[in-house]
Coordinates of N, CA, C and O in Angstrom, one line a residue:
M1 N 0.9 -1.2 0.0 CA 0.0 0.0 0.0 C 0.9 1.2 0.0 O 1.9 1.3 0.7
Q2 N 0.5 2.2 -0.8 CA 1.2 3.5 -0.8 C 0.6 4.5 0.2 O -0.6 4.7 0.2
I3 N 1.4 5.0 1.1 CA 0.9 5.9 2.1 C 1.8 7.2 2.2 O 3.0 7.1 2.2
S4 N 1.1 8.3 2.2 CA 1.7 9.6 2.3 C 1.4 10.1 3.7 O 0.2 10.2 4.1
I5 N 2.4 10.4 4.5 CA 2.2 10.9 5.9 C 2.5 12.4 5.8 O 3.6 12.9 5.5
L6 N 1.4 13.2 6.1 CA 1.5 14.7 6.0 C 1.7 15.2 7.4 O 0.8 14.9 8.3
V7 N 2.8 16.0 7.7 CA 3.2 16.3 9.0 C 3.0 17.8 9.3 O 3.6 18.6 8.7
G8 N 2.2 18.1 10.4 CA 2.1 19.4 11.0 C 2.8 19.4 12.3 O 2.4 18.7 13.2
T9 N 3.9 20.3 12.4 CA 4.7 20.2 13.7 C 5.2 21.6 14.0 O 5.5 22.4 13.1
M10 N 5.4 21.8 15.3 CA 6.1 23.1 15.8 C 7.4 22.7 16.4 O 8.4 23.4 16.1
T11 N 7.5 21.7 17.2 CA 8.8 21.4 17.9 C 9.5 20.2 17.3 O 10.5 19.8 17.8
G12 N 8.9 19.5 16.4 CA 9.5 18.4 15.8 C 9.0 17.0 16.3 O 9.3 16.0 15.7
T13 N 8.1 17.0 17.3 CA 7.6 15.8 17.8 C 6.8 15.0 16.8 O 7.0 13.8 16.6
A14 N 5.9 15.7 16.1 CA 5.1 15.1 15.1 C 5.9 14.5 14.0 O 5.7 13.4 13.4
E15 N 7.0 15.2 13.6 CA 7.9 14.7 12.6 C 8.7 13.4 13.1 O 8.8 12.5 12.3
L16 N 9.0 13.4 14.3 CA 9.7 12.2 14.9 C 8.7 11.0 14.9 O 9.1 9.9 14.5
V17 N 7.4 11.3 15.3 CA 6.4 10.2 15.3 C 6.3 9.7 13.8 O 6.3 8.5 13.6
A18 N 6.2 10.6 12.9 CA 6.0 10.2 11.5 C 7.1 9.4 11.0 O 6.9 8.4 10.3
G19 N 8.3 9.7 11.4 CA 9.5 8.9 11.0 C 9.5 7.5 11.5 O 9.8 6.6 10.8
D20 N 9.1 7.4 12.8 CA 9.0 6.0 13.4 C 7.9 5.2 12.7 O 8.0 4.0 12.5
V21 N 6.7 5.9 12.5 CA 5.6 5.3 11.8 C 6.0 4.8 10.4 O 5.7 3.7 10.0
Q22 N 6.7 5.7 9.7 CA 7.2 5.4 8.3 C 8.0 4.1 8.4 O 7.8 3.2 7.6
K23 N 9.0 4.0 9.3 CA 9.8 2.8 9.3 C 9.0 1.6 9.7 O 9.2 0.5 9.0
A24 N 8.1 1.7 10.6 CA 7.3 0.5 11.0 C 6.4 0.0 9.8 O 6.3 -1.2 9.6
L25 N 5.8 1.0 9.1 CA 4.9 0.6 8.0 C 5.8 0.1 6.8 O 5.3 -0.9 6.2
E26 N 6.9 0.6 6.6 CA 7.8 0.1 5.6 C 8.3 -1.3 5.9 O 8.4 -2.2 5.0
D27 N 8.5 -1.6 7.2 CA 8.9 -2.9 7.6 C 7.8 -3.9 7.3 O 8.0 -5.1 7.2
K28 N 6.5 -3.5 7.2 CA 5.4 -4.3 6.9 C 5.1 -4.4 5.4 O 4.1 -4.9 4.9
G29 N 6.0 -3.8 4.6 CA 5.9 -3.9 3.2 C 5.2 -2.7 2.5 O 5.0 -2.8 1.2
H30 N 4.9 -1.7 3.2 CA 4.2 -0.5 2.6 C 5.2 0.4 2.0 O 6.3 0.5 2.5
S31 N 4.8 1.2 1.0 CA 5.6 2.3 0.5 C 5.2 3.6 1.1 O 4.0 4.0 1.0
V32 N 6.1 4.2 1.9 CA 5.7 5.4 2.7 C 6.6 6.6 2.4 O 7.8 6.5 2.4
E33 N 5.9 7.7 2.3 CA 6.7 9.0 2.1 C 6.2 10.0 3.2 O 4.9 10.1 3.4
V34 N 7.1 10.7 3.9 CA 6.7 11.7 4.8 C 6.9 13.0 4.2 O 7.9 13.3 3.6
L35 N 5.9 13.9 4.3 CA 5.9 15.2 3.7 C 5.5 16.2 4.8 O 4.4 16.2 5.3
L36 N 6.4 17.1 5.0 CA 6.1 18.2 5.9 C 5.1 19.1 5.3 O 5.1 19.4 4.1
M37 N 4.1 19.7 6.1 CA 3.1 20.5 5.5 C 3.5 21.9 5.1 O 2.7 22.6 4.5
D38 N 4.8 22.3 5.3 CA 5.2 23.6 5.0 C 4.8 24.2 3.7 O 4.4 25.3 3.6
T39 N 4.9 23.4 2.6 CA 4.7 23.9 1.3 C 3.5 23.1 0.6 O 3.3 23.3 -0.6
L40 N 2.8 22.3 1.4 CA 1.7 21.5 0.8 C 0.5 22.4 0.4 O 0.2 23.3 1.1
K41 N -0.1 22.0 -0.7 CA -1.4 22.6 -1.1 C -2.4 21.4 -1.2 O -2.1 20.2 -1.1
A42 N -3.7 21.8 -1.5 CA -4.7 20.8 -1.5 C -4.5 19.8 -2.6 O -4.9 18.6 -2.4
D43 N -3.7 20.1 -3.6 CA -3.4 19.1 -4.7 C -2.6 17.9 -4.2 O -2.4 16.9 -5.0
V44 N -2.1 17.9 -3.0 CA -1.3 16.8 -2.5 C -2.2 15.5 -2.5 O -1.8 14.4 -2.6
F45 N -3.5 15.8 -2.4 CA -4.5 14.6 -2.3 C -4.7 14.0 -3.7 O -5.5 13.1 -3.9
E46 N -4.1 14.6 -4.8 CA -4.1 14.0 -6.1 C -3.1 12.8 -6.2 O -3.2 12.0 -7.1
R47 N -2.2 12.7 -5.2 CA -1.3 11.6 -5.1 C -2.1 10.3 -5.0 O -3.1 10.2 -4.3
P48 N -1.5 9.2 -5.5 CA -2.2 7.9 -5.3 C -2.0 7.4 -3.9 O -1.1 7.8 -3.2
G49 N -2.8 6.5 -3.5 CA -2.6 5.9 -2.2 C -3.5 6.5 -1.1 O -4.4 7.2 -1.3
T50 N -3.1 6.1 0.1 CA -3.8 6.5 1.3 C -3.0 7.6 2.0 O -1.8 7.8 1.7
F51 N -3.6 8.2 3.0 CA -2.9 9.4 3.7 C -3.0 9.2 5.2 O -4.1 8.8 5.7
L52 N -2.0 9.7 5.8 CA -2.0 9.8 7.3 C -1.7 11.3 7.6 O -0.7 11.8 7.1
I53 N -2.5 11.9 8.4 CA -2.2 13.2 8.9 C -1.5 13.0 10.3 O -2.1 12.3 11.1
C54 N -0.4 13.6 10.5 CA 0.3 13.5 11.8 C 0.5 14.9 12.3 O 1.4 15.6 11.7
T55 N -0.2 15.4 13.3 CA -0.2 16.8 13.6 C -0.2 17.0 15.1 O -0.9 16.3 15.9
S56 N 0.5 18.0 15.6 CA 0.4 18.4 17.0 C -0.7 19.5 17.0 O -1.3 19.9 16.1
T57 N -0.9 20.0 18.2 CA -1.8 21.2 18.5 C -0.9 22.3 19.1 O 0.0 22.0 19.9
Y58 N -1.2 23.5 18.7 CA -0.4 24.6 19.2 C -1.2 25.8 19.6 O -2.3 25.9 19.1
G59 N -0.7 26.6 20.5 CA -1.4 27.8 20.9 C -2.8 27.5 21.6 O -2.9 26.6 22.4
Q60 N -3.8 28.1 21.0 CA -5.2 28.0 21.6 C -6.0 27.0 20.8 O -7.1 27.2 20.4
G61 N -5.4 25.8 20.6 CA -6.0 24.7 19.9 C -5.9 24.8 18.4 O -6.6 24.3 17.6
D62 N -4.8 25.5 17.9 CA -4.6 25.7 16.5 C -3.7 24.6 15.9 O -3.1 23.8 16.7
V63 N -3.7 24.5 14.6 CA -2.8 23.6 13.9 C -1.4 24.3 14.0 O -1.3 25.5 14.2
P64 N -0.4 23.5 13.9 CA 1.0 24.1 13.9 C 1.2 25.2 12.8 O 0.5 25.1 11.8
D65 N 2.1 26.1 13.0 CA 2.4 27.1 12.0 C 2.6 26.5 10.7 O 2.2 27.1 9.7
N66 N 3.4 25.4 10.6 CA 3.7 24.9 9.2 C 2.5 24.2 8.5 O 2.6 23.9 7.4
A67 N 1.4 24.1 9.3 CA 0.1 23.5 8.7 C -0.9 24.5 8.4 O -1.9 24.2 7.7
R68 N -0.7 25.8 8.8 CA -1.8 26.8 8.6 C -2.1 27.1 7.2 O -3.3 27.1 6.8
D69 N -1.1 27.3 6.3 CA -1.3 27.6 4.9 C -2.0 26.4 4.2 O -2.8 26.5 3.4
F70 N -1.6 25.2 4.6 CA -2.1 24.0 4.0 C -3.6 23.8 4.3 O -4.4 23.6 3.4
I71 N -4.0 24.0 5.6 CA -5.4 23.8 6.0 C -6.2 25.0 5.4 O -7.4 24.8 4.9
A72 N -5.6 26.2 5.3 CA -6.3 27.3 4.6 C -6.6 27.0 3.1 O -7.6 27.3 2.6
D73 N -5.6 26.4 2.5 CA -5.7 26.1 1.1 C -6.8 25.0 0.9 O -7.6 25.1 -0.1
L74 N -6.9 24.0 1.8 CA -7.9 23.0 1.7 C -9.3 23.7 1.8 O -10.2 23.3 1.1
Q75 N -9.4 24.6 2.7 CA -10.7 25.3 2.9 C -11.1 26.2 1.7 O -12.2 26.4 1.4
A76 N -10.0 26.8 1.1 CA -10.3 27.7 0.0 C -10.6 26.9 -1.3 O -11.5 27.2 -2.1
V77 N -9.8 25.9 -1.6 CA -9.9 25.1 -2.9 C -11.1 24.2 -2.8 O -11.8 23.9 -3.8
K78 N -11.4 23.6 -1.6 CA -12.4 22.6 -1.4 C -12.4 21.5 -2.4 O -13.4 21.2 -3.1
P79 N -11.3 20.7 -2.4 CA -11.2 19.6 -3.4 C -12.2 18.5 -2.9 O -12.5 18.4 -1.7
D80 N -12.8 17.8 -3.9 CA -13.6 16.7 -3.6 C -12.7 15.5 -3.3 O -12.1 15.0 -4.1
L81 N -12.7 15.1 -2.0 CA -11.8 14.0 -1.6 C -12.5 12.7 -1.5 O -12.1 11.7 -0.8
T82 N -13.7 12.5 -2.2 CA -14.4 11.3 -2.2 C -13.5 10.2 -2.6 O -12.8 10.3 -3.6
G83 N -13.5 9.1 -1.9 CA -12.6 7.9 -2.2 C -11.2 8.0 -1.6 O -10.5 7.0 -1.6
K84 N -10.9 9.1 -1.0 CA -9.5 9.2 -0.3 C -9.6 8.7 1.1 O -10.5 9.0 1.9
L85 N -8.7 7.8 1.4 CA -8.7 7.1 2.7 C -7.7 7.8 3.6 O -6.5 7.9 3.2
V86 N -8.1 8.2 4.8 CA -7.2 9.1 5.6 C -7.3 8.6 7.1 O -8.3 8.2 7.6
G87 N -6.1 8.6 7.7 CA -6.0 8.3 9.2 C -5.4 9.6 9.8 O -4.7 10.3 9.1
I88 N -5.7 9.8 11.1 CA -5.2 11.0 11.8 C -4.6 10.6 13.1 O -5.2 10.0 13.9
I89 N -3.3 11.0 13.2 CA -2.6 10.9 14.4 C -2.5 12.3 15.0 O -1.9 13.2 14.4
G90 N -3.2 12.5 16.1 CA -3.2 13.8 16.8 C -2.3 13.8 18.1 O -2.4 12.8 18.8
L91 N -1.6 14.8 18.3 CA -0.7 14.9 19.4 C -1.2 16.1 20.3 O -1.5 17.2 19.7
G92 N -1.3 16.0 21.6 CA -1.7 17.1 22.4 C -1.4 16.8 23.9 O -0.6 15.9 24.2
D93 N -1.9 17.6 24.7 CA -1.6 17.5 26.2 C -2.8 17.9 26.9 O -3.3 19.0 26.8
T94 N -3.3 17.0 27.8 CA -4.6 17.3 28.5 C -4.3 18.4 29.6 O -5.3 18.9 30.2
T95 N -3.1 18.9 29.8 CA -2.9 20.0 30.6 C -3.7 21.2 30.1 O -4.1 22.1 30.8
Y96 N -3.8 21.2 28.8 CA -4.6 22.2 28.1 C -6.0 21.6 27.7 O -6.3 21.3 26.6
Q97 N -6.8 21.5 28.8 CA -8.1 20.8 28.7 C -9.0 21.3 27.6 O -9.6 20.5 26.8
D98 N -9.2 22.6 27.4 CA -10.1 23.1 26.5 C -9.7 23.0 25.0 O -10.5 23.1 24.1
T99 N -8.4 22.8 24.8 CA -7.9 22.7 23.5 C -7.2 21.4 23.1 O -6.5 21.3 22.1
F100 N -7.3 20.4 24.0 CA -6.6 19.2 23.9 C -6.9 18.6 22.5 O -8.0 18.4 22.1
N101 N -5.8 18.3 21.8 CA -5.8 17.6 20.5 C -6.7 18.3 19.4 O -7.2 17.6 18.5
Q102 N -6.8 19.6 19.5 CA -7.7 20.3 18.5 C -7.0 20.4 17.1 O -7.7 20.6 16.1
G103 N -5.7 20.3 17.0 CA -5.1 20.3 15.7 C -5.6 19.1 14.9 O -6.0 19.2 13.7
G104 N -5.5 17.9 15.5 CA -6.0 16.7 14.8 C -7.5 16.8 14.5 O -8.0 16.4 13.5
A105 N -8.3 17.3 15.5 CA -9.7 17.5 15.3 C -10.1 18.4 14.2 O -11.0 18.2 13.4
Q106 N -9.3 19.5 14.0 CA -9.5 20.4 12.9 C -9.3 19.7 11.5 O -10.1 19.9 10.6
F107 N -8.3 18.9 11.4 CA -8.0 18.2 10.2 C -9.2 17.2 10.0 O -9.7 17.0 8.8
E108 N -9.6 16.5 11.0 CA -10.6 15.5 10.8 C -11.9 16.2 10.4 O -12.5 15.7 9.4
K109 N -12.3 17.2 11.0 CA -13.5 17.9 10.6 C -13.4 18.5 9.2 O -14.4 18.3 8.4
G110 N -12.3 19.1 8.9 CA -12.1 19.6 7.5 C -12.1 18.6 6.4 O -12.7 18.8 5.4
L111 N -11.4 17.5 6.7 CA -11.3 16.4 5.7 C -12.7 15.7 5.5 O -13.1 15.4 4.4
R112 N -13.4 15.5 6.6 CA -14.8 14.9 6.5 C -15.7 15.8 5.6 O -16.4 15.4 4.8
A113 N -15.5 17.2 5.8 CA -16.4 18.1 5.0 C -16.0 18.0 3.5 O -16.9 18.4 2.7
L114 N -14.8 17.6 3.2 CA -14.4 17.5 1.8 C -14.7 16.0 1.3 O -14.2 15.7 0.2
N115 N -15.4 15.2 2.0 CA -15.8 13.9 1.6 C -14.7 12.8 1.8 O -14.9 11.7 1.2
A116 N -13.6 13.1 2.4 CA -12.6 12.1 2.7 C -13.2 11.0 3.6 O -14.0 11.4 4.4
T117 N -12.7 9.8 3.5 CA -13.1 8.7 4.4 C -12.1 8.6 5.5 O -10.9 8.3 5.2
I118 N -12.5 9.0 6.7 CA -11.6 8.9 7.9 C -11.7 7.4 8.3 O -12.7 7.0 8.7
V119 N -10.6 6.7 8.3 CA -10.5 5.3 8.6 C -10.1 5.2 10.1 O -9.0 5.7 10.4
G120 N -10.9 4.5 10.9 CA -10.5 4.3 12.3 C -10.8 5.6 13.1 O -11.1 6.6 12.6
E121 N -10.6 5.4 14.4 CA -10.7 6.5 15.3 C -9.4 7.4 15.2 O -8.3 6.8 15.1
R122 N -9.6 8.7 15.3 CA -8.4 9.6 15.4 C -7.6 9.2 16.6 O -8.1 9.2 17.7
M123 N -6.3 9.0 16.4 CA -5.4 8.8 17.6 C -5.3 10.1 18.3 O -5.0 11.2 17.7
Q124 N -5.4 10.1 19.6 CA -5.2 11.3 20.4 C -4.2 11.0 21.5 O -4.5 10.6 22.6
H125 N -2.9 11.3 21.2 CA -1.9 11.1 22.2 C -1.9 12.2 23.2 O -2.0 13.4 22.8
N126 N -1.7 11.9 24.5 CA -1.7 12.9 25.5 C -0.2 12.9 26.1 O 0.3 11.9 26.6
A127 N 0.4 14.1 25.9 CA 1.8 14.2 26.4 C 1.9 14.0 27.9 O 3.0 13.7 28.4
S128 N 0.9 14.2 28.6 CA 0.9 14.0 30.1 C 0.7 12.6 30.5 O 0.6 12.3 31.7
S129 N 0.5 11.7 29.5 CA 0.1 10.3 29.8 C 1.3 9.5 30.3 O 1.2 8.4 30.9
G130 N 2.5 9.9 30.1 CA 3.7 9.2 30.4 C 4.1 8.2 29.4 O 5.1 7.4 29.6
T131 N 3.4 8.1 28.3 CA 3.8 7.2 27.2 C 4.5 8.0 26.1 O 4.2 9.2 25.9
L132 N 5.3 7.4 25.3 CA 6.0 8.1 24.2 C 5.1 8.2 23.0 O 4.5 7.1 22.6
P133 N 5.0 9.4 22.4 CA 4.1 9.5 21.2 C 4.5 8.6 20.1 O 3.6 8.1 19.3
E134 N 5.8 8.4 19.9 CA 6.2 7.6 18.7 C 5.9 6.2 18.9 O 5.5 5.5 18.0
E135 N 6.0 5.7 20.2 CA 5.6 4.3 20.4 C 4.1 4.1 20.2 O 3.6 3.1 19.6
D136 N 3.3 5.0 20.8 CA 1.8 4.9 20.6 C 1.4 5.1 19.2 O 0.5 4.4 18.7
G137 N 2.2 6.0 18.5 CA 1.9 6.3 17.1 C 2.1 5.0 16.2 O 1.3 4.7 15.3
V138 N 3.2 4.4 16.5 CA 3.6 3.2 15.7 C 2.5 2.1 15.9 O 2.0 1.5 15.0
A139 N 2.1 1.8 17.2 CA 1.1 0.8 17.5 C -0.2 1.2 16.8 O -0.9 0.3 16.2
W140 N -0.6 2.4 16.9 CA -1.9 2.9 16.3 C -1.8 2.7 14.8 O -2.7 2.2 14.1
A141 N -0.7 3.1 14.1 CA -0.6 3.1 12.7 C -0.5 1.7 12.1 O -1.1 1.5 11.1
L142 N 0.1 0.8 12.8 CA 0.1 -0.6 12.4 C -1.4 -1.2 12.4 O -1.8 -1.9 11.4
A143 N -2.1 -0.9 13.4 CA -3.5 -1.3 13.5 C -4.3 -0.6 12.4 O -5.2 -1.2 11.7
W144 N -4.1 0.7 12.2 CA -4.8 1.4 11.1 C -4.5 0.8 9.8 O -5.4 0.7 9.0
A145 N -3.3 0.5 9.5 CA -2.9 0.0 8.2 C -3.7 -1.3 7.9 O -4.1 -1.6 6.8
E146 N -3.8 -2.2 9.0 CA -4.6 -3.4 8.8 C -6.0 -3.1 8.5 O -6.7 -3.8 7.7
Q147 N -6.6 -2.0 9.0 CA -8.0 -1.6 8.8 C -8.1 -1.0 7.4 O -9.1 -1.3 6.7
V148 N -7.2 -0.2 7.0 CA -7.3 0.5 5.7 C -6.9 -0.3 4.5 O -7.4 -0.1 3.4
E149 N -6.1 -1.3 4.7 CA -5.6 -2.1 3.5 C -6.7 -2.7 2.7 O -6.7 -2.6 1.5
P150 N -7.7 -3.4 3.3 CA -8.7 -4.0 2.5 C -9.5 -2.9 1.7 O -10.0 -3.2 0.6
L151 N -9.7 -1.8 2.4 CA -10.4 -0.7 1.7 C -9.7 -0.1 0.5 O -10.2 0.2 -0.5
A152 N -8.4 0.0 0.7 CA -7.5 0.5 -0.4 C -7.5 -0.5 -1.6 O -7.5 -0.1 -2.7
K153 N -7.5 -1.8 -1.3 CA -7.5 -2.8 -2.4 C -8.8 -2.8 -3.1 O -8.8 -3.0 -4.3
A154 N -9.9 -2.5 -2.4 CA -11.2 -2.5 -3.0 C -11.4 -1.2 -3.8 O -12.3 -1.2 -4.7
A155 N -10.7 -0.1 -3.6 CA -10.9 1.1 -4.2 C -10.4 1.1 -5.7 O -9.6 0.4 -6.1

């Protein structure tokens, strides 16, 4: 399966998680490319395969700075993402109760509005949980890949 991991990050944690997820998925035979959101536009979804959004939350529940232009372009262009299979790895911290994991939630809401199929539950890592986001991310992504693979083959 071909997977593009789109990364929104401020401090590099989401990029670290994406790298570990990439290696784990490649070890299972998938073709994986990690793309930072810095220069991405809505047309990234013209790529073949499935997609993983890996994003942190920043500020008052915002997407990271490097994801702002990308999410704005998605909202402006409004591509029809019917048939696109997407998973979401959200990183946050429950110390910020009102805004916990809102970066991932914004992507989920926006992509659903564009008719993308969100496969599985959005992962919501909590930095205060004492677990490593890259370990939780790998476990979640391997389970997600098993869920999405039959859907991708049928598409």
